[in-house]
Amino acid sequence: MSIADNNYSALKNFYPEIYKRLMALPKASDYQIIQPTLKGSVPNLMNKKTKTLFYDEVNPYAAAEKDIVSRKIRITGLNIFLGAGLMYQVFAFFQKYKVDGGAHIIIEKNPAIFAAAM
């Protein structure tokens, strides 16, 4: 079973309403995962219509990490992330601030982006 299959299976079991919404999306998506060209780097997400990348072309995770550090966050127990993308800012936040507990909300308004990340 692939990672995507495992993710969809978990989503179906725990959040069936989100699973149904993703299953209802057209199979052709406006978003594409771009595999890294540099060894040790992470994938990027591209809007196929506009040909724009969501993250830095060279090192997507490092750019997300830099973004989190630049925000000088003081309260780490309650956070709302607007947009999920590939979750790099979320991962960087949890690593940088060594978050343990709290409430963290991730809002992705575009289900096609969430489906691409799956």
mmCIF file of C-alpha atoms in Angstrom:
data_model
loop_
_atom_site.group_PDB
_atom_site.id
_atom_site.type_symbol
_atom_site.label_atom_id
_atom_site.label_comp_id
_atom_site.label_asym_id
_atom_site.label_seq_id
_atom_site.Cartn_x
_atom_site.Cartn_y
_atom_site.Cartn_z
ATOM 1 C CA MET A 1 0.000 0.000 0.000
ATOM 2 C CA SER A 2 1.385 3.414 -0.950
ATOM 3 C CA ILE A 3 1.735 6.379 1.397
ATOM 4 C CA ALA A 4 -1.209 8.061 -0.359
ATOM 5 C CA ASP A 5 -3.335 4.918 0.072
ATOM 6 C CA ASN A 6 -2.465 4.794 3.780
ATOM 7 C CA ASN A 7 -3.280 8.504 4.149
ATOM 8 C CA TYR A 8 -6.633 8.134 2.395
ATOM 9 C CA SER A 9 -7.466 5.050 4.457
ATOM 10 C CA ALA A 10 -6.779 6.934 7.698
ATOM 11 C CA LEU A 11 -8.776 9.914 6.454
ATOM 12 C CA LYS A 12 -11.702 7.646 5.538
ATOM 13 C CA ASN A 13 -11.662 6.076 9.014
ATOM 14 C CA PHE A 14 -11.215 9.212 11.106
ATOM 15 C CA TYR A 15 -12.657 12.031 8.966
ATOM 16 C CA PRO A 16 -15.078 10.450 6.477
ATOM 17 C CA GLU A 17 -16.626 13.811 5.524
ATOM 18 C CA ILE A 18 -13.236 15.155 4.377
ATOM 19 C CA TYR A 19 -12.486 11.865 2.613
ATOM 20 C CA LYS A 20 -15.777 12.101 0.654
ATOM 21 C CA ARG A 21 -15.026 15.683 -0.333
ATOM 22 C CA LEU A 22 -11.585 14.724 -1.665
ATOM 23 C CA MET A 23 -13.015 11.739 -3.531
ATOM 24 C CA ALA A 24 -15.511 14.053 -5.247
ATOM 25 C CA LEU A 25 -12.733 16.242 -6.686
ATOM 26 C CA PRO A 26 -11.906 15.942 -10.393
ATOM 27 C CA LYS A 27 -9.009 13.525 -10.961
ATOM 28 C CA ALA A 28 -7.110 16.134 -12.996
ATOM 29 C CA SER A 29 -5.668 18.649 -10.565
ATOM 30 C CA ASP A 30 -4.276 22.156 -10.904
ATOM 31 C CA TYR A 31 -1.522 21.177 -8.470
ATOM 32 C CA GLN A 32 1.457 18.910 -8.888
ATOM 33 C CA ILE A 33 4.114 17.635 -6.521
ATOM 34 C CA ILE A 34 7.575 18.402 -7.936
ATOM 35 C CA GLN A 35 10.242 15.955 -6.830
ATOM 36 C CA PRO A 36 13.512 17.510 -5.642
ATOM 37 C CA THR A 37 16.489 17.708 -7.954
ATOM 38 C CA LEU A 38 18.985 18.095 -5.116
ATOM 39 C CA LYS A 39 19.832 15.079 -2.994
ATOM 40 C CA GLY A 40 18.524 15.541 0.543
ATOM 41 C CA SER A 41 15.960 18.178 -0.438
ATOM 42 C CA VAL A 42 12.185 17.881 -0.178
ATOM 43 C CA PRO A 43 9.402 18.038 -2.790
ATOM 44 C CA ASN A 44 7.787 21.275 -3.861
ATOM 45 C CA LEU A 45 4.217 22.051 -4.901
ATOM 46 C CA MET A 46 3.437 23.743 -8.205
ATOM 47 C CA ASN A 47 0.303 25.433 -9.469
ATOM 48 C CA LYS A 48 0.140 24.014 -13.003
ATOM 49 C CA LYS A 49 -2.054 26.837 -14.303
ATOM 50 C CA THR A 50 0.270 29.650 -13.252
ATOM 51 C CA LYS A 51 3.505 27.576 -13.269
ATOM 52 C CA THR A 52 4.384 28.960 -9.828
ATOM 53 C CA LEU A 53 6.034 27.051 -7.026
ATOM 54 C CA PHE A 54 4.735 27.274 -3.472
ATOM 55 C CA TYR A 55 8.205 27.180 -1.929
ATOM 56 C CA ASP A 56 11.762 28.194 -2.687
ATOM 57 C CA GLU A 57 13.043 26.365 -5.757
ATOM 58 C CA VAL A 58 16.413 25.392 -4.250
ATOM 59 C CA ASN A 59 15.499 24.358 -0.709
ATOM 60 C CA PRO A 60 11.763 24.451 0.087
ATOM 61 C CA TYR A 61 12.088 23.421 3.730
ATOM 62 C CA ALA A 62 14.881 25.866 4.563
ATOM 63 C CA ALA A 63 12.793 28.725 3.173
ATOM 64 C CA ALA A 64 9.811 27.667 5.305
ATOM 65 C CA GLU A 65 12.068 27.410 8.347
ATOM 66 C CA LYS A 66 13.421 30.923 7.705
ATOM 67 C CA ASP A 67 9.856 32.208 7.417
ATOM 68 C CA ILE A 68 8.918 30.725 10.809
ATOM 69 C CA VAL A 69 12.027 32.112 12.535
ATOM 70 C CA SER A 70 11.404 35.595 11.085
ATOM 71 C CA ARG A 71 7.993 35.741 12.760
ATOM 72 C CA LYS A 72 9.426 35.775 16.317
ATOM 73 C CA ILE A 73 6.535 33.762 17.727
ATOM 74 C CA ARG A 74 6.032 34.196 21.476
ATOM 75 C CA ILE A 75 3.034 31.973 22.200
ATOM 76 C CA THR A 76 3.411 28.390 21.039
ATOM 77 C CA GLY A 77 0.392 26.816 22.731
ATOM 78 C CA LEU A 78 -2.298 28.130 20.387
ATOM 79 C CA ASN A 79 -1.630 28.541 16.688
ATOM 80 C CA ILE A 80 -3.640 28.855 13.513
ATOM 81 C CA PHE A 81 -1.958 28.150 10.192
ATOM 82 C CA LEU A 82 -3.752 29.618 7.186
ATOM 83 C CA GLY A 83 -2.960 27.299 4.317
ATOM 84 C CA ALA A 84 -1.407 23.871 4.586
ATOM 85 C CA GLY A 85 0.587 23.474 1.392
ATOM 86 C CA LEU A 86 3.019 20.639 2.053
ATOM 87 C CA MET A 87 3.072 21.532 5.761
ATOM 88 C CA TYR A 88 6.690 22.742 5.821
ATOM 89 C CA GLN A 89 5.900 25.814 7.946
ATOM 90 C CA VAL A 90 4.006 23.612 10.400
ATOM 91 C CA PHE A 91 6.878 21.124 10.654
ATOM 92 C CA ALA A 92 9.420 23.936 11.022
ATOM 93 C CA PHE A 93 7.326 25.562 13.733
ATOM 94 C CA PHE A 94 7.114 22.353 15.768
ATOM 95 C CA GLN A 95 10.858 21.721 15.412
ATOM 96 C CA LYS A 96 11.989 25.283 16.095
ATOM 97 C CA TYR A 97 9.821 25.810 19.170
ATOM 98 C CA LYS A 98 9.843 22.196 20.395
ATOM 99 C CA VAL A 99 6.086 22.407 20.847
ATOM 100 C CA ASP A 100 4.609 19.984 23.356
ATOM 101 C CA GLY A 101 0.843 20.174 23.641
ATOM 102 C CA GLY A 102 -1.470 23.059 22.961
ATOM 103 C CA ALA A 103 -4.035 23.617 20.251
ATOM 104 C CA HIS A 104 -2.979 23.926 16.632
ATOM 105 C CA ILE A 105 -5.405 24.529 13.792
ATOM 106 C CA ILE A 106 -4.532 24.194 10.122
ATOM 107 C CA ILE A 107 -6.962 25.684 7.632
ATOM 108 C CA GLU A 108 -6.607 24.832 3.949
ATOM 109 C CA LYS A 109 -9.386 26.410 1.921
ATOM 110 C CA ASN A 110 -8.449 24.607 -1.303
ATOM 111 C CA PRO A 111 -9.224 20.874 -1.130
ATOM 112 C CA ALA A 112 -7.199 20.259 -4.314
ATOM 113 C CA ILE A 113 -4.034 21.391 -2.525
ATOM 114 C CA PHE A 114 -4.821 19.074 0.383
ATOM 115 C CA ALA A 115 -5.433 16.210 -2.073
ATOM 116 C CA ALA A 116 -2.095 16.847 -3.797
ATOM 117 C CA ALA A 117 -0.335 16.689 -0.437
ATOM 118 C CA MET A 118 -1.964 13.354 0.347
#
